Amino acid sequence: MNTHEYQAKEVLQGYGIPIPKFAVASTVEEIHQGIKSLGQNKLVIKAQVHAGGRGKAGGVKLATSPEEALILAKGMLGMKLVTKQTGKEGVIAHQVMLSEAVDIAKEYYIGCVIDRATAQPILIVSPEGGVEIEEVAERSPEKILTLPIALSGHLRAYQLWRVVKFMGWKGALAKQGMKMVAALAKAFIETDASLLEINPLVVTAQGELLTLDAKLAIDDNALFRQPVLAKYYDPTQMRAAEVEANLHDLAYIALDGEIGCMVNGAGLAMATMDIIKLYGKEPANFLDVGGGATKEKVAAGFKIILSDPNVKAILVNIFGGIMNCTTIAEGIIAAAKELDIHVPLVVRMEGTHVEKGRLLLEESDVKIIPAKDLADAALKVTEGLK
């Protein structure tokens, strides 16, 4: 689950990490109140959306007076931002953050992620901040230091000293830096985050470390034990189909293709999308209905797939394990009758009671194209679209 910048900063403040004063507004009246509470002439106005690249899209502005701050903030409320991360449809900024401006002497990067290669949480630091860490890794890999984080969230003293030396911090700055890095690692573990980064972390002209921008993404599977953070969920930053999928406990990600996919199991879903691409077409979505899919879930899945106007055909690829193929077939037939599916529907099933399930599909009055295996399914669902 992604969060807004101001929410990430609220979390970091709880761990003692210094943040410039800020206010959040979702109405013009709140903008007035925010400007007044900050009491500064120079303010940074930031659109709050779940996407990077806001500055290039006009979502970050510097105001040099309260009057200018009011104009800029009002202009950002309801603004649609289109960035590399949002795609061409963009996202709407329903909130803006007003933050006091800071005199920057130097920018750094510190962050924590899960390293899939080593299956452990790691700390990443770089003396180059203000740009995407991927760019630094590609351009100057020697300017990146990675260190493992214990599952307790604790960093050892020698690790903190390595960070200090690598970043070039000395004296009071070194002490402050060690404290911030240790707090970040602890916050990363305790919030069940998949990503927590400060970019840029800056040294001000007064020699103080401050968090200028922050990003926090939380593991969806851990939200049950993060009730406070779960309240940060913002459906306005997601596609309508993805919000609907969440309501039905379906794993759904919209893509740009024309073949809708309904599959049970993430690995099988990935294989299904791969073979669609192998046969020359693009999947319209990732949709995992889960191992114990019910008739209601199957129906909800079809509705979500059909809500995409780009979908020209649907491939259902199901392995009957926990839920046998007879029950799956009944669910597909019921959902297809209810929804009056108007595009070709190819169904491939394997697993428990597969013969009974296939027989139900064949004897139904629903227009279903059966497939004997995955290759046959891919061929049938793509051949009519060439």
Short mmCIF file of C-alpha atoms in Angstrom, two decimals:
data_model
loop_
_atom_site.label_atom_id
_atom_site.label_comp_id
_atom_site.label_asym_id
_atom_site.label_seq_id
_atom_site.Cartn_x
_atom_site.Cartn_y
_atom_site.Cartn_z
CA MET A 1 0.00 0.00 0.00
CA ASN A 2 1.39 3.36 -1.03
CA THR A 3 1.11 6.45 1.14
CA HIS A 4 1.29 10.17 0.56
CA GLU A 5 4.43 12.17 1.29
CA TYR A 6 2.89 13.90 4.29
CA GLN A 7 1.85 10.54 5.74
CA ALA A 8 5.38 9.18 5.36
CA LYS A 9 6.66 12.28 7.13
CA GLU A 10 4.20 11.79 9.97
CA VAL A 11 5.57 8.27 10.46
CA LEU A 12 9.18 9.50 10.40
CA GLN A 13 8.40 12.24 12.91
CA GLY A 14 7.19 9.52 15.27
CA TYR A 15 10.70 8.06 15.16
CA GLY A 16 12.38 11.37 15.94
CA ILE A 17 13.52 12.11 12.38
CA PRO A 18 13.62 15.88 11.78
CA ILE A 19 11.12 17.24 9.24
CA PRO A 20 10.58 20.87 8.16
CA LYS A 21 7.27 22.26 9.44
CA PHE A 22 4.38 21.46 7.11
CA ALA A 23 0.62 21.64 6.81
CA VAL A 24 -1.81 19.62 4.69
CA ALA A 25 -4.91 21.06 3.03
CA SER A 26 -7.80 19.63 1.04
CA THR A 27 -9.90 22.82 0.89
CA VAL A 28 -9.21 26.50 0.23
CA GLU A 29 -10.01 27.28 3.86
CA GLU A 30 -7.44 24.74 5.02
CA ILE A 31 -4.88 26.32 2.68
CA HIS A 32 -5.49 29.68 4.38
CA GLN A 33 -5.08 28.05 7.79
CA GLY A 34 -1.93 26.21 6.73
CA ILE A 35 -0.24 29.34 5.40
CA LYS A 36 -1.10 31.20 8.59
CA SER A 37 0.13 28.40 10.87
CA LEU A 38 3.49 28.15 9.10
CA GLY A 39 4.04 31.90 9.25
CA GLN A 40 6.70 31.93 6.53
CA ASN A 41 7.11 33.98 3.38
CA LYS A 42 8.90 31.23 1.44
CA LEU A 43 6.85 28.03 1.17
CA VAL A 44 7.11 24.89 -0.96
CA ILE A 45 3.75 23.72 -2.32
CA LYS A 46 3.47 20.01 -3.20
CA ALA A 47 0.59 18.12 -4.77
CA GLN A 48 -0.10 14.94 -2.80
CA VAL A 49 -0.39 11.99 -5.17
CA HIS A 50 0.90 8.43 -5.15
CA ALA A 51 3.55 9.04 -7.80
CA GLY A 52 7.05 10.34 -8.26
CA GLY A 53 8.10 12.91 -10.82
CA ARG A 54 5.69 15.53 -9.44
CA GLY A 55 8.08 18.40 -10.00
CA LYS A 56 8.32 17.82 -13.76
CA ALA A 57 4.53 17.55 -13.94
CA GLY A 58 3.97 20.89 -12.20
CA GLY A 59 3.15 19.39 -8.82
CA VAL A 60 5.93 21.10 -6.85
CA LYS A 61 6.22 24.90 -6.70
CA LEU A 62 8.11 27.47 -4.63
CA ALA A 63 6.16 30.46 -3.33
CA THR A 64 7.96 33.60 -2.15
CA SER A 65 4.97 35.15 -0.37
CA PRO A 66 1.79 34.01 1.41
CA GLU A 67 -0.27 35.45 -1.44
CA GLU A 68 1.65 33.46 -4.04
CA ALA A 69 1.41 30.33 -1.88
CA LEU A 70 -2.37 30.69 -1.80
CA ILE A 71 -2.58 31.00 -5.60
CA LEU A 72 -0.28 28.05 -6.24
CA ALA A 73 -1.94 25.77 -3.66
CA LYS A 74 -5.44 26.56 -4.96
CA GLY A 75 -4.24 25.74 -8.46
CA MET A 76 -2.95 22.32 -7.38
CA LEU A 77 -6.16 21.20 -5.65
CA GLY A 78 -7.99 18.98 -8.12
CA MET A 79 -5.06 19.10 -10.53
CA LYS A 80 -4.41 15.99 -12.65
CA LEU A 81 -0.74 15.00 -12.65
CA VAL A 82 0.63 12.82 -15.41
CA THR A 83 4.05 11.31 -14.73
CA LYS A 84 6.00 8.24 -15.79
CA GLN A 85 4.58 6.41 -12.78
CA THR A 86 0.92 7.36 -13.28
CA GLY A 87 0.66 6.50 -16.95
CA LYS A 88 -1.26 8.62 -19.44
CA GLU A 89 -4.46 8.59 -17.37
CA GLY A 90 -2.75 10.48 -14.52
CA VAL A 91 -3.99 10.94 -10.94
CA ILE A 92 -5.88 13.74 -9.22
CA ALA A 93 -4.36 15.69 -6.33
CA HIS A 94 -7.07 16.00 -3.67
CA GLN A 95 -4.62 17.39 -1.11
CA VAL A 96 -1.66 19.74 -1.10
CA MET A 97 1.18 20.00 1.38
CA LEU A 98 2.64 23.35 2.33
CA SER A 99 6.14 23.20 3.79
CA GLU A 100 8.60 25.81 4.96
CA ALA A 101 11.42 26.38 2.48
CA VAL A 102 14.94 25.27 3.41
CA ASP A 103 18.35 26.62 2.44
CA ILE A 104 20.09 23.53 1.05
CA ALA A 105 23.85 23.06 1.26
CA LYS A 106 23.97 19.41 0.03
CA GLU A 107 21.59 16.57 -0.82
CA TYR A 108 21.86 12.88 0.15
CA TYR A 109 19.82 9.70 -0.20
CA ILE A 110 18.96 7.16 2.51
CA GLY A 111 16.41 4.39 2.16
CA CYS A 112 15.40 0.86 3.08
CA VAL A 113 14.00 -1.88 0.84
CA ILE A 114 13.62 -5.64 0.73
CA ASP A 115 16.45 -7.15 -1.33
CA ARG A 116 14.82 -10.04 -3.19
CA ALA A 117 18.18 -11.50 -4.23
CA THR A 118 19.33 -11.99 -0.64
CA ALA A 119 15.85 -12.22 0.92
CA GLN A 120 16.59 -9.63 3.58
CA PRO A 121 15.94 -5.98 4.39
CA ILE A 122 18.77 -3.65 3.42
CA LEU A 123 19.80 -0.05 3.98
CA ILE A 124 20.86 1.96 0.93
CA VAL A 125 22.75 5.25 1.27
CA SER A 126 24.31 7.60 -1.25
CA PRO A 127 26.00 11.01 -1.10
CA GLU A 128 23.99 11.84 -4.25
CA GLY A 129 20.39 12.74 -3.43
CA GLY A 130 17.56 14.48 -5.21
CA VAL A 131 17.52 12.01 -8.12
CA GLU A 132 16.18 8.48 -8.53
CA ILE A 133 18.48 6.01 -6.80
CA GLU A 134 18.24 3.79 -9.92
CA GLU A 135 19.87 6.56 -11.92
CA VAL A 136 22.74 6.79 -9.44
CA ALA A 137 23.18 3.00 -9.49
CA GLU A 138 23.41 3.01 -13.28
CA ARG A 139 25.60 6.07 -13.62
CA SER A 140 27.83 5.86 -10.51
CA PRO A 141 27.45 2.51 -8.69
CA GLU A 142 30.47 3.32 -6.54
CA LYS A 143 28.40 6.06 -4.90
CA ILE A 144 25.96 3.56 -3.38
CA LEU A 145 26.49 1.65 -0.13
CA THR A 146 24.16 -1.18 0.92
CA LEU A 147 24.09 -2.81 4.35
CA PRO A 148 21.87 -5.58 5.78
CA ILE A 149 19.32 -4.69 8.45
CA ALA A 150 18.63 -7.15 11.27
CA LEU A 151 15.03 -8.31 11.57
CA SER A 152 14.93 -6.46 14.87
CA GLY A 153 15.50 -3.23 12.95
CA HIS A 154 18.83 -2.74 14.70
CA LEU A 155 21.97 -1.50 12.95
CA ARG A 156 25.33 -2.28 14.56
CA ALA A 157 27.75 0.45 15.56
CA TYR A 158 30.28 -0.50 12.88
CA GLN A 159 27.54 -0.25 10.23
CA LEU A 160 26.64 3.26 11.36
CA TRP A 161 30.31 4.27 11.24
CA ARG A 162 30.57 2.87 7.70
CA VAL A 163 27.61 5.03 6.69
CA VAL A 164 29.15 8.13 8.27
CA LYS A 165 32.48 7.60 6.53
CA PHE A 166 30.83 6.83 3.18
CA MET A 167 28.63 9.93 3.33
CA GLY A 168 31.47 12.19 4.48
CA TRP A 169 29.74 13.31 7.67
CA LYS A 170 31.89 14.65 10.50
CA GLY A 171 31.44 16.00 14.02
CA ALA A 172 27.90 16.95 15.00
CA LEU A 173 26.67 16.02 11.52
CA ALA A 174 28.00 12.48 11.96
CA LYS A 175 26.13 12.07 15.26
CA GLN A 176 22.91 13.36 13.77
CA GLY A 177 23.33 11.20 10.68
CA MET A 178 23.87 8.02 12.68
CA LYS A 179 20.78 8.75 14.74
CA MET A 180 18.65 9.32 11.63
CA VAL A 181 19.87 6.22 9.81
CA ALA A 182 19.28 4.04 12.88
CA ALA A 183 15.78 5.48 13.29
CA LEU A 184 14.98 4.90 9.60
CA ALA A 185 15.98 1.23 9.80
CA LYS A 186 13.87 0.76 12.92
CA ALA A 187 10.88 2.47 11.32
CA PHE A 188 11.24 0.31 8.20
CA ILE A 189 10.98 -2.94 10.15
CA GLU A 190 8.34 -1.83 12.64
CA THR A 191 5.98 -0.50 9.96
CA ASP A 192 6.25 -3.66 7.81
CA ALA A 193 7.37 -1.43 4.96
CA SER A 194 8.44 -2.65 1.55
CA LEU A 195 10.02 0.75 0.85
CA LEU A 196 10.95 3.65 3.11
CA GLU A 197 13.19 6.37 1.74
CA ILE A 198 14.26 9.94 2.33
CA ASN A 199 15.19 11.62 -0.92
CA PRO A 200 16.58 14.11 -0.61
CA LEU A 201 17.98 14.15 2.88
CA VAL A 202 19.62 17.56 3.02
CA VAL A 203 22.18 19.45 5.04
CA THR A 204 20.95 23.00 5.53
CA ALA A 205 23.10 26.10 5.43
CA GLN A 206 22.99 25.94 9.23
CA GLY A 207 24.52 22.44 9.23
CA GLU A 208 21.34 20.53 10.15
CA LEU A 209 20.08 17.33 8.53
CA LEU A 210 16.44 17.53 7.40
CA THR A 211 14.02 15.30 5.49
CA LEU A 212 12.82 17.16 2.41
CA ASP A 213 10.89 14.34 0.75
CA ALA A 214 9.87 10.89 1.96
CA LYS A 215 8.22 7.82 0.51
CA LEU A 216 6.62 4.92 2.38
CA ALA A 217 5.07 1.77 0.91
CA ILE A 218 3.67 -0.86 3.27
CA ASP A 219 3.37 -4.59 2.63
CA ASP A 220 -0.35 -5.23 2.00
CA ASN A 221 -0.07 -8.62 3.66
CA ALA A 222 0.97 -6.98 6.94
CA LEU A 223 -1.79 -4.39 7.15
CA PHE A 224 -3.77 -6.56 9.57
CA ARG A 225 -1.16 -5.77 12.22
CA GLN A 226 -0.78 -2.12 11.21
CA PRO A 227 -4.27 -0.73 11.93
CA VAL A 228 -3.05 2.86 12.25
CA LEU A 229 -1.16 2.77 8.95
CA ALA A 230 -4.02 0.93 7.22
CA LYS A 231 -6.07 4.11 7.63
CA TYR A 232 -3.69 5.80 5.19
CA TYR A 233 -5.33 3.83 2.35
CA ASP A 234 -6.47 6.30 -0.32
CA PRO A 235 -8.69 4.79 -3.03
CA THR A 236 -8.73 8.07 -4.98
CA GLN A 237 -5.16 7.31 -6.08
CA MET A 238 -6.11 3.99 -7.67
CA ARG A 239 -8.02 2.95 -10.76
CA ALA A 240 -11.70 2.24 -10.10
CA ALA A 241 -11.25 -1.41 -11.09
CA GLU A 242 -8.43 -1.85 -8.56
CA VAL A 243 -10.57 -0.33 -5.80
CA GLU A 244 -13.40 -2.72 -6.69
CA ALA A 245 -10.98 -5.66 -6.64
CA ASN A 246 -9.87 -4.73 -3.12
CA LEU A 247 -13.49 -4.84 -1.97
CA HIS A 248 -13.76 -8.44 -3.16
CA ASP A 249 -10.29 -9.48 -1.95
CA LEU A 250 -9.04 -10.00 -5.49
CA ALA A 251 -5.44 -9.36 -6.55
CA TYR A 252 -5.85 -7.16 -9.61
CA ILE A 253 -3.49 -4.93 -11.59
CA ALA A 254 -4.65 -3.15 -14.72
CA LEU A 255 -2.40 -3.36 -17.79
CA ASP A 256 -2.58 -1.94 -21.31
CA GLY A 257 -3.42 -5.04 -23.38
CA GLU A 258 -6.65 -6.42 -24.83
CA ILE A 259 -6.89 -9.95 -23.40
CA GLY A 260 -8.46 -10.13 -19.96
CA CYS A 261 -7.06 -12.82 -17.66
CA MET A 262 -8.74 -14.62 -14.76
CA VAL A 263 -6.45 -17.05 -13.00
CA ASN A 264 -6.07 -18.62 -9.56
CA GLY A 265 -2.53 -18.38 -8.21
CA ALA A 266 0.04 -15.66 -8.81
CA GLY A 267 2.56 -17.96 -10.51
CA LEU A 268 -0.06 -19.33 -12.89
CA ALA A 269 -1.21 -15.79 -13.61
CA MET A 270 2.33 -14.75 -14.55
CA ALA A 271 2.70 -17.80 -16.80
CA THR A 272 -0.64 -16.97 -18.43
CA MET A 273 0.44 -13.42 -19.21
CA ASP A 274 3.77 -14.67 -20.52
CA ILE A 275 2.20 -17.08 -22.97
CA ILE A 276 -0.24 -14.43 -24.21
CA LYS A 277 2.78 -12.25 -25.03
CA LEU A 278 4.51 -15.26 -26.62
CA TYR A 279 1.55 -15.61 -28.98
CA GLY A 280 1.85 -11.97 -30.03
CA LYS A 281 -0.76 -10.21 -27.87
CA GLU A 282 -0.79 -8.23 -24.62
CA PRO A 283 -2.62 -9.06 -21.36
CA ALA A 284 -5.14 -6.47 -20.16
CA ASN A 285 -4.66 -7.29 -16.51
CA PHE A 286 -3.26 -9.47 -13.77
CA LEU A 287 -6.17 -11.03 -11.84
CA ASP A 288 -5.71 -13.72 -9.21
CA VAL A 289 -9.03 -14.90 -7.75
CA GLY A 290 -7.25 -17.07 -5.17
CA GLY A 291 -7.25 -20.76 -4.41
CA GLY A 292 -10.64 -20.74 -2.70
CA ALA A 293 -12.51 -18.63 -5.24
CA THR A 294 -16.30 -18.57 -4.84
CA LYS A 295 -18.99 -18.01 -7.46
CA GLU A 296 -19.29 -14.45 -6.16
CA LYS A 297 -15.55 -13.83 -6.59
CA VAL A 298 -15.63 -15.22 -10.13
CA ALA A 299 -18.56 -12.95 -10.99
CA ALA A 300 -16.81 -9.94 -9.48
CA GLY A 301 -13.68 -10.81 -11.45
CA PHE A 302 -15.62 -10.91 -14.73
CA LYS A 303 -17.23 -7.53 -13.96
CA ILE A 304 -13.85 -5.97 -13.27
CA ILE A 305 -12.32 -7.38 -16.46
CA LEU A 306 -15.28 -6.24 -18.57
CA SER A 307 -15.13 -2.73 -17.09
CA ASP A 308 -11.99 -2.25 -19.21
CA PRO A 309 -13.16 -1.07 -22.67
CA ASN A 310 -9.91 -2.34 -24.22
CA VAL A 311 -10.70 -5.99 -23.45
CA LYS A 312 -11.47 -7.90 -26.66
CA ALA A 313 -11.32 -11.46 -25.25
CA ILE A 314 -11.06 -13.25 -21.89
CA LEU A 315 -8.87 -16.19 -20.93
CA VAL A 316 -9.83 -18.11 -17.79
CA ASN A 317 -6.99 -20.37 -16.65
CA ILE A 318 -7.85 -22.28 -13.47
CA PHE A 319 -6.22 -25.11 -11.55
CA GLY A 320 -8.72 -26.91 -9.34
CA GLY A 321 -7.00 -27.76 -6.09
CA ILE A 322 -8.62 -26.39 -2.93
CA MET A 323 -11.66 -25.62 -5.03
CA ASN A 324 -12.48 -28.40 -7.51
CA CYS A 325 -13.16 -27.88 -11.20
CA THR A 326 -16.88 -28.70 -10.87
CA THR A 327 -17.42 -25.77 -8.53
CA ILE A 328 -15.25 -23.54 -10.72
CA ALA A 329 -17.26 -24.46 -13.83
CA GLU A 330 -20.53 -23.72 -12.03
CA GLY A 331 -19.17 -20.32 -11.03
CA ILE A 332 -18.05 -19.49 -14.57
CA ILE A 333 -21.39 -20.52 -16.05
CA ALA A 334 -23.40 -18.57 -13.48
CA ALA A 335 -21.27 -15.45 -13.89
CA ALA A 336 -21.34 -15.66 -17.71
CA LYS A 337 -25.15 -15.92 -17.72
CA GLU A 338 -25.56 -13.04 -15.27
CA LEU A 339 -23.20 -10.69 -17.09
CA ASP A 340 -24.00 -11.52 -20.71
CA ILE A 341 -20.33 -11.62 -21.70
CA HIS A 342 -20.02 -10.16 -25.20
CA VAL A 343 -16.39 -11.07 -25.99
CA PRO A 344 -14.84 -14.48 -26.73
CA LEU A 345 -14.41 -16.48 -23.53
CA VAL A 346 -11.72 -19.19 -23.51
CA VAL A 347 -11.56 -21.52 -20.51
CA ARG A 348 -8.75 -23.88 -19.63
CA MET A 349 -9.08 -26.02 -16.47
CA GLU A 350 -6.95 -28.67 -14.84
CA GLY A 351 -7.01 -30.40 -11.48
CA THR A 352 -9.55 -32.10 -9.23
CA HIS A 353 -12.72 -33.32 -11.03
CA VAL A 354 -11.53 -31.69 -14.26
CA GLU A 355 -13.55 -34.02 -16.51
CA LYS A 356 -16.79 -33.23 -14.67
CA GLY A 357 -15.97 -29.55 -14.85
CA ARG A 358 -15.30 -29.65 -18.59
CA LEU A 359 -18.52 -31.57 -19.16
CA LEU A 360 -20.50 -28.90 -17.33
CA LEU A 361 -18.99 -26.22 -19.56
CA GLU A 362 -19.70 -28.21 -22.74
CA GLU A 363 -23.32 -28.91 -21.78
CA SER A 364 -24.10 -25.36 -20.71
CA ASP A 365 -25.88 -22.93 -23.01
CA VAL A 366 -23.16 -20.37 -22.41
CA LYS A 367 -20.88 -19.57 -25.33
CA ILE A 368 -17.56 -20.85 -23.96
CA ILE A 369 -14.51 -21.89 -25.97
CA PRO A 370 -12.84 -24.82 -24.15
CA ALA A 371 -9.07 -25.36 -24.28
CA LYS A 372 -7.24 -28.60 -23.57
CA ASP A 373 -4.01 -27.01 -22.35
CA LEU A 374 -2.36 -23.61 -21.85
CA ALA A 375 -0.87 -23.44 -25.35
CA ASP A 376 -4.24 -24.30 -26.87
CA ALA A 377 -5.89 -21.63 -24.72
CA ALA A 378 -3.37 -18.98 -25.77
CA LEU A 379 -3.81 -19.87 -29.44
CA LYS A 380 -7.61 -19.72 -29.27
CA VAL A 381 -7.79 -16.45 -27.32
CA THR A 382 -5.31 -14.67 -29.60
CA GLU A 383 -6.10 -16.04 -33.06
CA GLY A 384 -9.34 -14.06 -33.42
CA LEU A 385 -7.57 -10.78 -32.60
CA LYS A 386 -4.90 -10.93 -35.30
#
